Amino acid sequence: MPVTEKDLANDAPWKRIQQNTFTRWFNEHLKCVNKRVGNLQTDLADGLRLIALLEVLSQKKMYRKYNQRPTFRQMQLENVSVALEFLDKEGIKLVSIEASTVWESMGLTAELSRPSPP
């Protein structure tokens, strides 16, 4: 069955379901640190909630410092880079995902919500 333009639209039903599922998953894990995600694309851009999520899931702290108040795009990208470096050091390999990819979209969300290998 060919893919239609409606299937690819940003408001396609499957995309809304996926976003709601990922948002609930994030919030379930972030509630223990009193943080929430309302919009995956905008709320993950500064890296702070992503870092908090990784610390909750791993029960470890980041290996290096990050910007607590990232007001500029570059500071936000640095925070996301810290999170990606953390994943790499924890043995979680991500292919073709860079800080700018996460900053611009939710490309990492699907990877994080998958069960980790034993």
Short mmCIF file of N, CA and C in Angstrom, two decimals:
data_model
loop_
_atom_site.label_atom_id
_atom_site.label_comp_id
_atom_site.label_asym_id
_atom_site.label_seq_id
_atom_site.Cartn_x
_atom_site.Cartn_y
_atom_site.Cartn_z
N MET A 1 0.84 -1.17 0.00
CA MET A 1 0.00 0.00 0.00
C MET A 1 0.89 1.24 0.00
N PRO A 2 0.72 2.14 -0.96
CA PRO A 2 1.57 3.33 -1.03
C PRO A 2 1.30 4.28 0.13
N VAL A 3 2.35 4.97 0.52
CA VAL A 3 2.25 5.97 1.59
C VAL A 3 1.62 7.23 1.01
N THR A 4 0.64 7.75 1.72
CA THR A 4 -0.03 8.96 1.26
C THR A 4 0.57 10.18 1.96
N GLU A 5 0.26 11.34 1.40
CA GLU A 5 0.73 12.59 2.00
C GLU A 5 0.18 12.75 3.41
N LYS A 6 -1.05 12.29 3.62
CA LYS A 6 -1.66 12.39 4.95
C LYS A 6 -0.89 11.55 5.98
N ASP A 7 -0.36 10.38 5.55
CA ASP A 7 0.41 9.53 6.44
C ASP A 7 1.70 10.21 6.90
N LEU A 8 2.22 11.09 6.07
CA LEU A 8 3.48 11.77 6.38
C LEU A 8 3.28 13.11 7.09
N ALA A 9 2.07 13.58 7.14
CA ALA A 9 1.78 14.88 7.75
C ALA A 9 2.16 14.89 9.22
N ASN A 10 2.53 16.07 9.71
CA ASN A 10 2.91 16.20 11.12
C ASN A 10 1.79 15.84 12.07
N ASP A 11 0.55 16.00 11.62
CA ASP A 11 -0.58 15.69 12.50
C ASP A 11 -1.18 14.31 12.21
N ALA A 12 -0.42 13.46 11.53
CA ALA A 12 -0.90 12.10 11.27
C ALA A 12 -1.19 11.42 12.60
N PRO A 13 -2.27 10.65 12.69
CA PRO A 13 -2.65 10.03 13.96
C PRO A 13 -1.53 9.20 14.59
N TRP A 14 -0.79 8.44 13.80
CA TRP A 14 0.27 7.61 14.37
C TRP A 14 1.38 8.46 14.98
N LYS A 15 1.63 9.64 14.42
CA LYS A 15 2.66 10.52 14.98
C LYS A 15 2.21 11.09 16.32
N ARG A 16 0.94 11.47 16.42
CA ARG A 16 0.42 11.98 17.69
C ARG A 16 0.47 10.89 18.76
N ILE A 17 0.10 9.68 18.39
CA ILE A 17 0.14 8.56 19.35
C ILE A 17 1.57 8.33 19.81
N GLN A 18 2.51 8.34 18.88
CA GLN A 18 3.91 8.12 19.22
C GLN A 18 4.43 9.23 20.14
N GLN A 19 4.10 10.48 19.82
CA GLN A 19 4.53 11.59 20.67
C GLN A 19 3.94 11.48 22.07
N ASN A 20 2.67 11.16 22.16
CA ASN A 20 2.03 11.00 23.47
C ASN A 20 2.66 9.87 24.26
N THR A 21 2.96 8.78 23.59
CA THR A 21 3.59 7.64 24.26
C THR A 21 4.96 8.01 24.81
N PHE A 22 5.79 8.64 23.97
CA PHE A 22 7.12 9.04 24.41
C PHE A 22 7.06 10.08 25.52
N THR A 23 6.12 11.02 25.42
CA THR A 23 5.98 12.04 26.45
C THR A 23 5.61 11.41 27.79
N ARG A 24 4.67 10.49 27.77
CA ARG A 24 4.29 9.80 29.01
C ARG A 24 5.47 9.01 29.57
N TRP A 25 6.22 8.35 28.71
CA TRP A 25 7.39 7.58 29.15
C TRP A 25 8.41 8.50 29.81
N PHE A 26 8.72 9.62 29.17
CA PHE A 26 9.64 10.60 29.77
C PHE A 26 9.14 11.04 31.13
N ASN A 27 7.89 11.46 31.20
CA ASN A 27 7.33 12.00 32.44
C ASN A 27 7.29 10.97 33.55
N GLU A 28 7.03 9.73 33.22
CA GLU A 28 7.02 8.67 34.23
C GLU A 28 8.38 8.56 34.91
N HIS A 29 9.44 8.69 34.12
CA HIS A 29 10.79 8.58 34.68
C HIS A 29 11.27 9.88 35.32
N LEU A 30 10.81 11.01 34.82
CA LEU A 30 11.27 12.30 35.34
C LEU A 30 10.54 12.74 36.60
N LYS A 31 9.42 12.12 36.93
CA LYS A 31 8.66 12.60 38.08
C LYS A 31 9.43 12.47 39.38
N CYS A 32 10.36 11.53 39.48
CA CYS A 32 11.13 11.37 40.72
C CYS A 32 12.13 12.51 40.92
N VAL A 33 12.39 13.30 39.88
CA VAL A 33 13.27 14.46 40.02
C VAL A 33 12.49 15.76 39.78
N ASN A 34 11.17 15.66 39.88
CA ASN A 34 10.28 16.83 39.77
C ASN A 34 10.46 17.61 38.47
N LYS A 35 10.59 16.89 37.38
CA LYS A 35 10.67 17.51 36.06
C LYS A 35 9.59 16.91 35.18
N ARG A 36 9.18 17.67 34.16
CA ARG A 36 8.15 17.22 33.22
C ARG A 36 8.52 17.63 31.80
N VAL A 37 7.98 16.88 30.87
CA VAL A 37 8.09 17.21 29.46
C VAL A 37 6.68 17.43 28.95
N GLY A 38 6.45 18.57 28.33
CA GLY A 38 5.15 18.84 27.71
C GLY A 38 5.24 18.67 26.21
N ASN A 39 6.34 19.16 25.64
CA ASN A 39 6.57 19.08 24.20
C ASN A 39 7.97 18.52 23.99
N LEU A 40 8.05 17.34 23.42
CA LEU A 40 9.35 16.69 23.26
C LEU A 40 10.34 17.53 22.47
N GLN A 41 9.89 18.16 21.42
CA GLN A 41 10.81 18.90 20.58
C GLN A 41 11.37 20.14 21.26
N THR A 42 10.56 20.87 21.97
CA THR A 42 11.06 22.09 22.60
C THR A 42 11.66 21.83 23.97
N ASP A 43 11.10 20.91 24.72
CA ASP A 43 11.55 20.69 26.10
C ASP A 43 12.87 19.92 26.20
N LEU A 44 13.27 19.23 25.16
CA LEU A 44 14.54 18.51 25.18
C LEU A 44 15.68 19.33 24.58
N ALA A 45 15.35 20.43 23.95
CA ALA A 45 16.33 21.20 23.20
C ALA A 45 17.48 21.72 24.06
N ASP A 46 17.23 22.09 25.32
CA ASP A 46 18.31 22.64 26.14
C ASP A 46 19.16 21.56 26.80
N GLY A 47 18.76 20.31 26.68
CA GLY A 47 19.54 19.19 27.20
C GLY A 47 19.31 18.88 28.67
N LEU A 48 18.69 19.77 29.43
CA LEU A 48 18.55 19.57 30.87
C LEU A 48 17.65 18.39 31.23
N ARG A 49 16.51 18.27 30.57
CA ARG A 49 15.62 17.15 30.87
C ARG A 49 16.20 15.84 30.35
N LEU A 50 16.91 15.91 29.25
CA LEU A 50 17.58 14.73 28.71
C LEU A 50 18.65 14.24 29.68
N ILE A 51 19.43 15.16 30.21
CA ILE A 51 20.45 14.82 31.20
C ILE A 51 19.79 14.24 32.45
N ALA A 52 18.72 14.86 32.91
CA ALA A 52 18.01 14.36 34.09
C ALA A 52 17.49 12.95 33.84
N LEU A 53 16.94 12.71 32.66
CA LEU A 53 16.43 11.37 32.33
C LEU A 53 17.54 10.34 32.35
N LEU A 54 18.67 10.67 31.75
CA LEU A 54 19.79 9.72 31.72
C LEU A 54 20.32 9.43 33.12
N GLU A 55 20.36 10.45 33.96
CA GLU A 55 20.81 10.23 35.34
C GLU A 55 19.83 9.35 36.10
N VAL A 56 18.54 9.53 35.85
CA VAL A 56 17.53 8.69 36.51
C VAL A 56 17.64 7.25 36.02
N LEU A 57 17.70 7.07 34.71
CA LEU A 57 17.74 5.72 34.14
C LEU A 57 19.00 4.96 34.52
N SER A 58 20.13 5.66 34.53
CA SER A 58 21.42 5.00 34.82
C SER A 58 21.75 4.97 36.30
N GLN A 59 21.10 5.83 37.06
CA GLN A 59 21.41 6.02 38.48
C GLN A 59 22.87 6.45 38.66
N LYS A 60 23.34 7.26 37.71
CA LYS A 60 24.69 7.82 37.74
C LYS A 60 24.59 9.31 37.41
N LYS A 61 25.63 10.04 37.77
CA LYS A 61 25.71 11.46 37.43
C LYS A 61 26.49 11.61 36.12
N MET A 62 26.30 12.73 35.46
CA MET A 62 27.05 13.01 34.23
C MET A 62 28.54 13.01 34.55
N TYR A 63 29.33 12.61 33.58
CA TYR A 63 30.78 12.53 33.77
C TYR A 63 31.45 13.89 33.74
N ARG A 64 30.79 14.86 33.16
CA ARG A 64 31.38 16.21 33.15
C ARG A 64 30.29 17.24 33.37
N LYS A 65 30.73 18.45 33.68
CA LYS A 65 29.78 19.53 33.99
C LYS A 65 29.00 19.93 32.75
N TYR A 66 27.84 20.50 33.01
CA TYR A 66 26.99 21.01 31.94
C TYR A 66 26.39 22.33 32.38
N ASN A 67 25.80 23.04 31.45
CA ASN A 67 25.22 24.36 31.72
C ASN A 67 23.89 24.22 32.44
N GLN A 68 23.82 24.71 33.66
CA GLN A 68 22.58 24.63 34.45
C GLN A 68 21.50 25.57 33.92
N ARG A 69 21.93 26.67 33.30
CA ARG A 69 20.98 27.65 32.74
C ARG A 69 21.38 27.99 31.31
N PRO A 70 21.11 27.07 30.41
CA PRO A 70 21.54 27.26 29.02
C PRO A 70 20.63 28.22 28.25
N THR A 71 21.02 29.47 28.22
CA THR A 71 20.17 30.48 27.58
C THR A 71 20.44 30.62 26.08
N PHE A 72 21.62 30.25 25.65
CA PHE A 72 21.98 30.39 24.24
C PHE A 72 22.00 29.02 23.56
N ARG A 73 21.79 29.04 22.26
CA ARG A 73 21.76 27.80 21.48
C ARG A 73 23.03 26.98 21.70
N GLN A 74 24.20 27.63 21.68
CA GLN A 74 25.46 26.91 21.84
C GLN A 74 25.53 26.20 23.20
N MET A 75 25.04 26.83 24.24
CA MET A 75 25.03 26.20 25.56
C MET A 75 24.10 24.98 25.57
N GLN A 76 22.98 25.11 24.88
CA GLN A 76 22.03 24.00 24.79
C GLN A 76 22.64 22.83 24.03
N LEU A 77 23.33 23.13 22.92
CA LEU A 77 23.99 22.08 22.15
C LEU A 77 25.08 21.40 22.96
N GLU A 78 25.80 22.17 23.77
CA GLU A 78 26.83 21.58 24.64
C GLU A 78 26.20 20.61 25.63
N ASN A 79 25.06 20.98 26.20
CA ASN A 79 24.37 20.08 27.13
C ASN A 79 23.96 18.78 26.45
N VAL A 80 23.41 18.89 25.26
CA VAL A 80 23.01 17.68 24.53
C VAL A 80 24.24 16.84 24.22
N SER A 81 25.35 17.50 23.89
CA SER A 81 26.60 16.77 23.64
C SER A 81 27.07 16.03 24.88
N VAL A 82 26.93 16.65 26.05
CA VAL A 82 27.29 15.98 27.31
C VAL A 82 26.45 14.71 27.47
N ALA A 83 25.16 14.81 27.18
CA ALA A 83 24.27 13.65 27.29
C ALA A 83 24.67 12.55 26.31
N LEU A 84 25.00 12.93 25.08
CA LEU A 84 25.39 11.93 24.08
C LEU A 84 26.72 11.28 24.44
N GLU A 85 27.66 12.05 24.98
CA GLU A 85 28.93 11.49 25.44
C GLU A 85 28.70 10.50 26.57
N PHE A 86 27.78 10.83 27.46
CA PHE A 86 27.44 9.94 28.57
C PHE A 86 26.93 8.61 28.03
N LEU A 87 26.03 8.67 27.06
CA LEU A 87 25.51 7.43 26.46
C LEU A 87 26.63 6.61 25.85
N ASP A 88 27.55 7.28 25.15
CA ASP A 88 28.67 6.58 24.53
C ASP A 88 29.54 5.90 25.59
N LYS A 89 29.84 6.61 26.67
CA LYS A 89 30.67 6.02 27.74
C LYS A 89 29.96 4.88 28.46
N GLU A 90 28.64 4.90 28.42
CA GLU A 90 27.86 3.82 29.03
C GLU A 90 27.68 2.64 28.07
N GLY A 91 28.28 2.74 26.89
CA GLY A 91 28.23 1.64 25.94
C GLY A 91 27.00 1.63 25.05
N ILE A 92 26.28 2.73 25.02
CA ILE A 92 25.09 2.82 24.16
C ILE A 92 25.51 3.58 22.91
N LYS A 93 25.59 2.86 21.81
CA LYS A 93 26.05 3.44 20.56
C LYS A 93 24.86 3.98 19.77
N LEU A 94 24.98 5.20 19.35
CA LEU A 94 23.95 5.85 18.53
C LEU A 94 24.55 6.14 17.17
N VAL A 95 23.82 5.81 16.14
CA VAL A 95 24.30 6.02 14.78
C VAL A 95 23.62 7.25 14.20
N SER A 96 24.41 8.15 13.68
CA SER A 96 23.92 9.36 13.00
C SER A 96 23.06 10.26 13.88
N ILE A 97 23.33 10.28 15.18
CA ILE A 97 22.62 11.20 16.06
C ILE A 97 23.67 12.12 16.69
N GLU A 98 23.53 13.40 16.39
CA GLU A 98 24.43 14.41 16.92
C GLU A 98 23.64 15.38 17.77
N ALA A 99 24.34 16.23 18.48
CA ALA A 99 23.67 17.20 19.35
C ALA A 99 22.67 18.05 18.56
N SER A 100 23.05 18.47 17.37
CA SER A 100 22.14 19.31 16.59
C SER A 100 20.89 18.54 16.16
N THR A 101 21.04 17.24 15.93
CA THR A 101 19.88 16.41 15.57
C THR A 101 18.88 16.38 16.71
N VAL A 102 19.38 16.19 17.92
CA VAL A 102 18.50 16.15 19.09
C VAL A 102 17.92 17.52 19.33
N TRP A 103 18.74 18.54 19.18
CA TRP A 103 18.28 19.91 19.42
C TRP A 103 17.14 20.25 18.48
N GLU A 104 17.23 19.77 17.25
CA GLU A 104 16.23 20.10 16.24
C GLU A 104 15.04 19.14 16.22
N SER A 105 15.19 17.98 16.76
CA SER A 105 14.10 17.00 16.68
C SER A 105 14.16 16.04 17.85
N MET A 106 13.35 15.02 17.78
CA MET A 106 13.35 14.03 18.85
C MET A 106 13.93 12.71 18.36
N GLY A 107 15.00 12.77 17.59
CA GLY A 107 15.60 11.58 17.01
C GLY A 107 16.11 10.57 18.03
N LEU A 108 16.40 11.01 19.22
CA LEU A 108 16.94 10.14 20.25
C LEU A 108 15.86 9.44 21.06
N THR A 109 14.68 9.95 21.06
CA THR A 109 13.62 9.45 21.94
C THR A 109 13.32 7.97 21.73
N ALA A 110 13.22 7.56 20.51
CA ALA A 110 12.90 6.16 20.23
C ALA A 110 13.99 5.24 20.76
N GLU A 111 15.25 5.65 20.63
CA GLU A 111 16.35 4.82 21.11
C GLU A 111 16.33 4.68 22.63
N LEU A 112 16.04 5.76 23.33
CA LEU A 112 16.04 5.73 24.79
C LEU A 112 14.91 4.90 25.36
N SER A 113 13.80 4.85 24.67
CA SER A 113 12.64 4.14 25.21
C SER A 113 12.70 2.64 24.98
N ARG A 114 13.69 2.18 24.23
CA ARG A 114 13.84 0.75 24.00
C ARG A 114 14.49 0.11 25.22
N PRO A 115 14.11 -1.13 25.52
CA PRO A 115 14.74 -1.81 26.65
C PRO A 115 16.23 -1.98 26.39
N SER A 116 17.04 -1.82 27.42
CA SER A 116 18.47 -1.99 27.24
C SER A 116 18.80 -3.47 27.21
N PRO A 117 19.86 -3.83 26.48
CA PRO A 117 20.24 -5.25 26.40
C PRO A 117 20.73 -5.75 27.75
N PRO A 118 20.57 -7.04 28.01
CA PRO A 118 21.01 -7.60 29.31
C PRO A 118 22.50 -7.54 29.50
#
